[in-house]
Amino acid sequence: MGDKLYSLRVGLCEIEGNRVKVIPLSGPYVPKVDDIVVGIITEISAFAWTVDINSFFPAFLPAQSVFGRRFNPERDELGSRFRVGDAIVAVVAAFDRSKDPMLSVSGPRLGRVPSGVLIKISPVKVPRLIGRRGSMSKMIEDASGCRITIGQNGYIIVAGPPEGVVLAAEAIKMVEEQAHTSGLTEKIERFLAERLGMMEQPDAVEAHPTPAPVEGKAPMNEGISSEGKAS
């Protein structure tokens, strides 16, 4: 309107040259083709796996995406690849609002996640967790000694030593809660430095419990537990 721009949603404004981007502060995950997502297997049929991707839309992973074009339901057992409760990293291969999203695990770093803790945050906060060029997530990884797999759907898996997982989970939740504030990177940096200093003095710090599973979600198989709740 004139020389002013108005957003239809409340969010954070990012300006890069002539490009203006608004990151909403709340909202569900709406799949987009080529999104990398973390999903949980919830059902197995003869021809596909049903996958929870933290969306209004259930996702499907076709058997042919895993077994290839020669897939034969009489010969190939889907449960031999992924079981109910398994966590996977997948890419959204196809989606429109007339049919549910289709996933694929064909590609590097895609497939079953062997271990870790599942943390759930609001999908719209994921860009803040990643940071510019991955700076925020890398800072948390370096401080915690953990590997962090971030799905654009708000499902995140943290794998590493127990104390590192707790630290990373706390930092991730702090990012989610304060995503709308300025100076977030500096706040997280200070938080991590303080917590690391406390961890170096175990006698002065009460031990933190291992993150507990969340009720109401699909059970995780061995090696994967869940913590946190998406907004």
PDB file of C-alpha atoms in Angstrom:
ATOM      1  CA  MET A   1       0.000   0.000   0.000  1.00  0.00           C
ATOM      2  CA  GLY A   2       1.905   3.007  -1.253  1.00  0.00           C
ATOM      3  CA  ASP A   3       5.497   2.671  -0.102  1.00  0.00           C
ATOM      4  CA  LYS A   4       4.516   0.461   2.856  1.00  0.00           C
ATOM      5  CA  LEU A   5       4.253  -3.317   3.103  1.00  0.00           C
ATOM      6  CA  TYR A   6       1.737  -5.095   5.327  1.00  0.00           C
ATOM      7  CA  SER A   7       1.951  -8.737   6.385  1.00  0.00           C
ATOM      8  CA  LEU A   8      -1.167 -10.878   6.719  1.00  0.00           C
ATOM      9  CA  ARG A   9       0.429 -12.673   9.688  1.00  0.00           C
ATOM     10  CA  VAL A  10       2.212 -11.554  12.847  1.00  0.00           C
ATOM     11  CA  GLY A  11       5.849 -12.548  12.734  1.00  0.00           C
ATOM     12  CA  LEU A  12       9.498 -11.603  12.514  1.00  0.00           C
ATOM     13  CA  CYS A  13      10.605  -9.438   9.616  1.00  0.00           C
ATOM     14  CA  GLU A  14      13.865 -10.163   7.810  1.00  0.00           C
ATOM     15  CA  ILE A  15      15.134  -7.749   5.146  1.00  0.00           C
ATOM     16  CA  GLU A  16      17.830  -8.789   2.683  1.00  0.00           C
ATOM     17  CA  GLY A  17      18.355  -6.242  -0.066  1.00  0.00           C
ATOM     18  CA  ASN A  18      15.039  -5.831  -1.874  1.00  0.00           C
ATOM     19  CA  ARG A  19      13.636  -9.014  -0.345  1.00  0.00           C
ATOM     20  CA  VAL A  20      11.363  -8.936   2.710  1.00  0.00           C
ATOM     21  CA  LYS A  21      10.517 -12.141   4.559  1.00  0.00           C
ATOM     22  CA  VAL A  22       8.095 -12.571   7.475  1.00  0.00           C
ATOM     23  CA  ILE A  23       8.562 -15.594   9.744  1.00  0.00           C
ATOM     24  CA  PRO A  24       5.210 -16.294  11.504  1.00  0.00           C
ATOM     25  CA  LEU A  25       5.266 -16.719  15.287  1.00  0.00           C
ATOM     26  CA  SER A  26       2.735 -19.557  15.276  1.00  0.00           C
ATOM     27  CA  GLY A  27       1.010 -21.964  12.935  1.00  0.00           C
ATOM     28  CA  PRO A  28       0.895 -25.611  11.833  1.00  0.00           C
ATOM     29  CA  TYR A  29       3.316 -27.345   9.493  1.00  0.00           C
ATOM     30  CA  VAL A  30       2.131 -27.244   5.889  1.00  0.00           C
ATOM     31  CA  PRO A  31       4.227 -29.604   3.728  1.00  0.00           C
ATOM     32  CA  LYS A  32       6.127 -28.253   0.747  1.00  0.00           C
ATOM     33  CA  VAL A  33       7.859 -30.280  -1.941  1.00  0.00           C
ATOM     34  CA  ASP A  34      11.590 -30.740  -1.191  1.00  0.00           C
ATOM     35  CA  ASP A  35      11.154 -30.053   2.546  1.00  0.00           C
ATOM     36  CA  ILE A  36      13.343 -32.256   4.732  1.00  0.00           C
ATOM     37  CA  VAL A  37      11.209 -33.686   7.531  1.00  0.00           C
ATOM     38  CA  VAL A  38      11.641 -35.960  10.519  1.00  0.00           C
ATOM     39  CA  GLY A  39       8.757 -38.414  10.777  1.00  0.00           C
ATOM     40  CA  ILE A  40       7.542 -41.257  12.962  1.00  0.00           C
ATOM     41  CA  ILE A  41       6.184 -44.460  11.418  1.00  0.00           C
ATOM     42  CA  THR A  42       2.645 -44.970  12.736  1.00  0.00           C
ATOM     43  CA  GLU A  43       1.184 -47.666  10.462  1.00  0.00           C
ATOM     44  CA  ILE A  44       2.301 -50.264   7.942  1.00  0.00           C
ATOM     45  CA  SER A  45       0.120 -51.441   5.061  1.00  0.00           C
ATOM     46  CA  ALA A  46       0.870 -53.768   2.175  1.00  0.00           C
ATOM     47  CA  PHE A  47       2.149 -50.970  -0.046  1.00  0.00           C
ATOM     48  CA  ALA A  48       3.266 -48.061   2.162  1.00  0.00           C
ATOM     49  CA  TRP A  49       4.167 -46.739   5.591  1.00  0.00           C
ATOM     50  CA  THR A  50       2.029 -44.042   7.215  1.00  0.00           C
ATOM     51  CA  VAL A  51       4.213 -41.352   8.768  1.00  0.00           C
ATOM     52  CA  ASP A  52       3.446 -38.711  11.398  1.00  0.00           C
ATOM     53  CA  ILE A  53       5.085 -35.479  10.211  1.00  0.00           C
ATOM     54  CA  ASN A  54       3.516 -33.126  12.765  1.00  0.00           C
ATOM     55  CA  SER A  55       0.924 -31.899  10.289  1.00  0.00           C
ATOM     56  CA  PHE A  56      -2.811 -31.968   9.677  1.00  0.00           C
ATOM     57  CA  PHE A  57      -1.930 -34.235   6.755  1.00  0.00           C
ATOM     58  CA  PRO A  58      -0.706 -37.826   7.319  1.00  0.00           C
ATOM     59  CA  ALA A  59       2.234 -38.595   5.066  1.00  0.00           C
ATOM     60  CA  PHE A  60       2.904 -41.777   3.140  1.00  0.00           C
ATOM     61  CA  LEU A  61       6.184 -43.453   2.249  1.00  0.00           C
ATOM     62  CA  PRO A  62       5.547 -45.763  -0.742  1.00  0.00           C
ATOM     63  CA  ALA A  63       7.187 -49.172  -0.617  1.00  0.00           C
ATOM     64  CA  GLN A  64       8.638 -48.650  -4.096  1.00  0.00           C
ATOM     65  CA  SER A  65      10.612 -45.688  -2.722  1.00  0.00           C
ATOM     66  CA  VAL A  66      12.464 -48.137  -0.475  1.00  0.00           C
ATOM     67  CA  PHE A  67      12.440 -51.480  -2.307  1.00  0.00           C
ATOM     68  CA  GLY A  68      12.591 -50.119  -5.853  1.00  0.00           C
ATOM     69  CA  ARG A  69      10.385 -50.708  -8.886  1.00  0.00           C
ATOM     70  CA  ARG A  70      10.572 -54.471  -8.473  1.00  0.00           C
ATOM     71  CA  PHE A  71       8.748 -54.295  -5.146  1.00  0.00           C
ATOM     72  CA  ASN A  72       6.481 -57.303  -4.635  1.00  0.00           C
ATOM     73  CA  PRO A  73       4.122 -57.228  -1.614  1.00  0.00           C
ATOM     74  CA  GLU A  74       4.102 -61.035  -1.516  1.00  0.00           C
ATOM     75  CA  ARG A  75       7.878 -61.174  -1.291  1.00  0.00           C
ATOM     76  CA  ASP A  76       8.997 -57.943   0.360  1.00  0.00           C
ATOM     77  CA  GLU A  77       8.117 -57.376   4.010  1.00  0.00           C
ATOM     78  CA  LEU A  78       7.785 -53.668   4.842  1.00  0.00           C
ATOM     79  CA  GLY A  79       8.394 -54.332   8.530  1.00  0.00           C
ATOM     80  CA  SER A  80      11.894 -55.540   7.689  1.00  0.00           C
ATOM     81  CA  ARG A  81      12.879 -51.978   6.750  1.00  0.00           C
ATOM     82  CA  PHE A  82      10.869 -49.683   9.019  1.00  0.00           C
ATOM     83  CA  ARG A  83       8.716 -50.620  12.009  1.00  0.00           C
ATOM     84  CA  VAL A  84       5.986 -48.713  13.820  1.00  0.00           C
ATOM     85  CA  GLY A  85       7.714 -46.217  16.107  1.00  0.00           C
ATOM     86  CA  ASP A  86      10.824 -45.826  13.949  1.00  0.00           C
ATOM     87  CA  ALA A  87      12.022 -42.281  13.320  1.00  0.00           C
ATOM     88  CA  ILE A  88      13.021 -41.438   9.763  1.00  0.00           C
ATOM     89  CA  VAL A  89      14.446 -38.486   7.884  1.00  0.00           C
ATOM     90  CA  ALA A  90      12.691 -38.026   4.555  1.00  0.00           C
ATOM     91  CA  VAL A  91      12.046 -35.499   1.818  1.00  0.00           C
ATOM     92  CA  VAL A  92       8.569 -34.406   0.731  1.00  0.00           C
ATOM     93  CA  ALA A  93       8.465 -35.762  -2.821  1.00  0.00           C
ATOM     94  CA  ALA A  94       4.937 -34.706  -3.758  1.00  0.00           C
ATOM     95  CA  PHE A  95       2.075 -32.786  -2.186  1.00  0.00           C
ATOM     96  CA  ASP A  96      -0.998 -30.799  -3.072  1.00  0.00           C
ATOM     97  CA  ARG A  97      -4.126 -30.180  -1.050  1.00  0.00           C
ATOM     98  CA  SER A  98      -6.090 -32.734  -3.064  1.00  0.00           C
ATOM     99  CA  LYS A  99      -4.018 -35.636  -1.719  1.00  0.00           C
ATOM    100  CA  ASP A 100      -1.761 -36.366   1.240  1.00  0.00           C
ATOM    101  CA  PRO A 101       2.010 -35.793   1.032  1.00  0.00           C
ATOM    102  CA  MET A 102       4.269 -38.487  -0.366  1.00  0.00           C
ATOM    103  CA  LEU A 103       7.723 -38.952   1.115  1.00  0.00           C
ATOM    104  CA  SER A 104      10.969 -40.387  -0.193  1.00  0.00           C
ATOM    105  CA  VAL A 105      14.058 -41.679   1.593  1.00  0.00           C
ATOM    106  CA  SER A 106      16.131 -41.874  -1.581  1.00  0.00           C
ATOM    107  CA  GLY A 107      19.104 -39.612  -1.056  1.00  0.00           C
ATOM    108  CA  PRO A 108      22.061 -38.931   1.221  1.00  0.00           C
ATOM    109  CA  ARG A 109      21.374 -38.701   4.978  1.00  0.00           C
ATOM    110  CA  LEU A 110      17.812 -39.932   4.521  1.00  0.00           C
ATOM    111  CA  GLY A 111      16.321 -43.045   6.099  1.00  0.00           C
ATOM    112  CA  ARG A 112      15.965 -44.530   9.564  1.00  0.00           C
ATOM    113  CA  VAL A 113      17.402 -42.661  12.543  1.00  0.00           C
ATOM    114  CA  PRO A 114      19.096 -45.263  14.771  1.00  0.00           C
ATOM    115  CA  SER A 115      19.109 -43.377  18.060  1.00  0.00           C
ATOM    116  CA  GLY A 116      18.426 -40.076  19.759  1.00  0.00           C
ATOM    117  CA  VAL A 117      15.805 -38.010  21.554  1.00  0.00           C
ATOM    118  CA  LEU A 118      12.846 -36.570  19.661  1.00  0.00           C
ATOM    119  CA  ILE A 119      12.157 -32.922  20.507  1.00  0.00           C
ATOM    120  CA  LYS A 120       9.100 -31.130  19.153  1.00  0.00           C
ATOM    121  CA  ILE A 121       8.871 -27.401  18.545  1.00  0.00           C
ATOM    122  CA  SER A 122       6.533 -25.145  16.628  1.00  0.00           C
ATOM    123  CA  PRO A 123       7.376 -25.563  12.918  1.00  0.00           C
ATOM    124  CA  VAL A 124       7.402 -21.807  12.369  1.00  0.00           C
ATOM    125  CA  LYS A 125      10.283 -21.499  14.864  1.00  0.00           C
ATOM    126  CA  VAL A 126      12.539 -23.846  12.883  1.00  0.00           C
ATOM    127  CA  PRO A 127      14.227 -21.045  10.854  1.00  0.00           C
ATOM    128  CA  ARG A 128      15.285 -19.383  14.131  1.00  0.00           C
ATOM    129  CA  LEU A 129      16.694 -22.683  15.395  1.00  0.00           C
ATOM    130  CA  ILE A 130      18.700 -23.153  12.218  1.00  0.00           C
ATOM    131  CA  GLY A 131      19.899 -19.550  12.187  1.00  0.00           C
ATOM    132  CA  ARG A 132      21.685 -17.767   9.392  1.00  0.00           C
ATOM    133  CA  ARG A 133      23.580 -20.361   7.364  1.00  0.00           C
ATOM    134  CA  GLY A 134      23.068 -22.883  10.166  1.00  0.00           C
ATOM    135  CA  SER A 135      24.845 -20.760  12.766  1.00  0.00           C
ATOM    136  CA  MET A 136      22.414 -21.335  15.658  1.00  0.00           C
ATOM    137  CA  SER A 137      22.124 -25.109  15.310  1.00  0.00           C
ATOM    138  CA  LYS A 138      25.889 -25.464  14.850  1.00  0.00           C
ATOM    139  CA  MET A 139      26.533 -23.455  18.014  1.00  0.00           C
ATOM    140  CA  ILE A 140      24.248 -25.785  19.988  1.00  0.00           C
ATOM    141  CA  GLU A 141      25.861 -28.864  18.417  1.00  0.00           C
ATOM    142  CA  ASP A 142      29.368 -27.659  19.242  1.00  0.00           C
ATOM    143  CA  ALA A 143      28.479 -26.831  22.857  1.00  0.00           C
ATOM    144  CA  SER A 144      26.547 -30.037  23.538  1.00  0.00           C
ATOM    145  CA  GLY A 145      28.690 -32.469  21.577  1.00  0.00           C
ATOM    146  CA  CYS A 146      25.508 -33.794  19.943  1.00  0.00           C
ATOM    147  CA  ARG A 147      24.337 -34.352  16.409  1.00  0.00           C
ATOM    148  CA  ILE A 148      21.118 -32.429  15.740  1.00  0.00           C
ATOM    149  CA  THR A 149      18.835 -33.459  12.886  1.00  0.00           C
ATOM    150  CA  ILE A 150      16.272 -30.738  12.193  1.00  0.00           C
ATOM    151  CA  GLY A 151      13.069 -31.395  10.292  1.00  0.00           C
ATOM    152  CA  GLN A 152      11.333 -28.421   8.749  1.00  0.00           C
ATOM    153  CA  ASN A 153       8.162 -29.852  10.293  1.00  0.00           C
ATOM    154  CA  GLY A 154       9.322 -29.063  13.838  1.00  0.00           C
ATOM    155  CA  TYR A 155      10.483 -32.582  14.749  1.00  0.00           C
ATOM    156  CA  ILE A 156      14.120 -32.607  15.822  1.00  0.00           C
ATOM    157  CA  ILE A 157      16.334 -35.518  16.843  1.00  0.00           C
ATOM    158  CA  VAL A 158      19.283 -34.993  19.160  1.00  0.00           C
ATOM    159  CA  ALA A 159      21.845 -37.792  19.504  1.00  0.00           C
ATOM    160  CA  GLY A 160      24.835 -37.770  21.823  1.00  0.00           C
ATOM    161  CA  PRO A 161      25.898 -38.158  25.455  1.00  0.00           C
ATOM    162  CA  PRO A 162      23.036 -37.837  27.996  1.00  0.00           C
ATOM    163  CA  GLU A 163      24.303 -34.594  29.518  1.00  0.00           C
ATOM    164  CA  GLY A 164      24.784 -33.137  26.045  1.00  0.00           C
ATOM    165  CA  VAL A 165      21.259 -34.139  25.004  1.00  0.00           C
ATOM    166  CA  VAL A 166      19.824 -32.374  28.065  1.00  0.00           C
ATOM    167  CA  LEU A 167      21.835 -29.232  27.298  1.00  0.00           C
ATOM    168  CA  ALA A 168      20.819 -29.240  23.634  1.00  0.00           C
ATOM    169  CA  ALA A 169      17.151 -29.809  24.536  1.00  0.00           C
ATOM    170  CA  GLU A 170      17.199 -26.865  26.943  1.00  0.00           C
ATOM    171  CA  ALA A 171      18.807 -24.615  24.337  1.00  0.00           C
ATOM    172  CA  ILE A 172      16.345 -25.693  21.632  1.00  0.00           C
ATOM    173  CA  LYS A 173      13.368 -24.984  23.890  1.00  0.00           C
ATOM    174  CA  MET A 174      14.868 -21.607  24.777  1.00  0.00           C
ATOM    175  CA  VAL A 175      15.105 -20.762  21.076  1.00  0.00           C
ATOM    176  CA  GLU A 176      11.458 -21.740  20.609  1.00  0.00           C
ATOM    177  CA  GLU A 177      10.253 -19.686  23.583  1.00  0.00           C
ATOM    178  CA  GLN A 178      12.290 -16.590  22.699  1.00  0.00           C
ATOM    179  CA  ALA A 179      12.198 -16.771  18.893  1.00  0.00           C
ATOM    180  CA  HIS A 180      10.406 -13.421  18.742  1.00  0.00           C
ATOM    181  CA  THR A 181      13.092 -11.547  20.698  1.00  0.00           C
ATOM    182  CA  SER A 182      16.131  -9.681  19.416  1.00  0.00           C
ATOM    183  CA  GLY A 183      19.675 -10.687  20.293  1.00  0.00           C
ATOM    184  CA  LEU A 184      18.683 -14.346  20.487  1.00  0.00           C
ATOM    185  CA  THR A 185      22.037 -15.664  19.296  1.00  0.00           C
ATOM    186  CA  GLU A 186      23.857 -13.817  22.075  1.00  0.00           C
ATOM    187  CA  LYS A 187      21.334 -15.058  24.654  1.00  0.00           C
ATOM    188  CA  ILE A 188      21.806 -18.682  23.612  1.00  0.00           C
ATOM    189  CA  GLU A 189      25.579 -18.238  23.530  1.00  0.00           C
ATOM    190  CA  ARG A 190      25.562 -16.930  27.118  1.00  0.00           C
ATOM    191  CA  PHE A 191      23.194 -19.685  28.255  1.00  0.00           C
ATOM    192  CA  LEU A 192      25.405 -22.408  26.781  1.00  0.00           C
ATOM    193  CA  ALA A 193      28.546 -20.895  28.298  1.00  0.00           C
ATOM    194  CA  GLU A 194      26.922 -20.697  31.735  1.00  0.00           C
ATOM    195  CA  ARG A 195      25.591 -24.255  31.580  1.00  0.00           C
ATOM    196  CA  LEU A 196      28.919 -25.613  30.398  1.00  0.00           C
ATOM    197  CA  GLY A 197      30.607 -23.835  33.290  1.00  0.00           C
ATOM    198  CA  MET A 198      28.148 -25.445  35.709  1.00  0.00           C
ATOM    199  CA  MET A 199      28.651 -28.880  34.148  1.00  0.00           C
ATOM    200  CA  GLU A 200      32.382 -28.567  34.801  1.00  0.00           C
ATOM    201  CA  GLN A 201      31.550 -28.311  38.518  1.00  0.00           C
ATOM    202  CA  PRO A 202      29.349 -31.397  39.068  1.00  0.00           C
ATOM    203  CA  ASP A 203      29.455 -31.138  42.874  1.00  0.00           C
ATOM    204  CA  ALA A 204      27.694 -27.768  42.721  1.00  0.00           C
ATOM    205  CA  VAL A 205      24.965 -28.810  40.296  1.00  0.00           C
ATOM    206  CA  GLU A 206      22.058 -31.151  40.817  1.00  0.00           C
ATOM    207  CA  ALA A 207      21.941 -33.832  38.137  1.00  0.00           C
ATOM    208  CA  HIS A 208      19.417 -33.259  35.352  1.00  0.00           C
ATOM    209  CA  PRO A 209      17.029 -36.110  34.552  1.00  0.00           C
ATOM    210  CA  THR A 210      16.911 -37.756  31.168  1.00  0.00           C
ATOM    211  CA  PRO A 211      14.099 -36.251  29.035  1.00  0.00           C
ATOM    212  CA  ALA A 212      10.873 -38.221  29.567  1.00  0.00           C
ATOM    213  CA  PRO A 213       8.587 -39.532  26.814  1.00  0.00           C
ATOM    214  CA  VAL A 214       5.514 -37.517  25.907  1.00  0.00           C
ATOM    215  CA  GLU A 215       2.110 -39.142  26.270  1.00  0.00           C
ATOM    216  CA  GLY A 216      -0.221 -39.351  23.304  1.00  0.00           C
ATOM    217  CA  LYS A 217       2.415 -39.905  20.632  1.00  0.00           C
ATOM    218  CA  ALA A 218       3.394 -43.003  18.704  1.00  0.00           C
ATOM    219  CA  PRO A 219       5.758 -45.241  20.702  1.00  0.00           C
ATOM    220  CA  MET A 220       9.407 -44.912  19.800  1.00  0.00           C
ATOM    221  CA  ASN A 221      11.451 -48.008  19.066  1.00  0.00           C
ATOM    222  CA  GLU A 222      14.647 -48.793  20.904  1.00  0.00           C
ATOM    223  CA  GLY A 223      17.157 -45.979  20.712  1.00  0.00           C
ATOM    224  CA  ILE A 224      14.620 -43.182  20.198  1.00  0.00           C
ATOM    225  CA  SER A 225      12.780 -41.419  22.999  1.00  0.00           C
ATOM    226  CA  SER A 226      10.665 -38.283  22.909  1.00  0.00           C
ATOM    227  CA  GLU A 227      10.677 -34.997  24.784  1.00  0.00           C
ATOM    228  CA  GLY A 228       8.925 -31.666  24.435  1.00  0.00           C
ATOM    229  CA  LYS A 229       5.703 -30.691  22.737  1.00  0.00           C
ATOM    230  CA  ALA A 230       5.004 -28.700  19.614  1.00  0.00           C
ATOM    231  CA  SER A 231       3.096 -25.477  19.926  1.00  0.00           C
TER     232      SER A 231
END
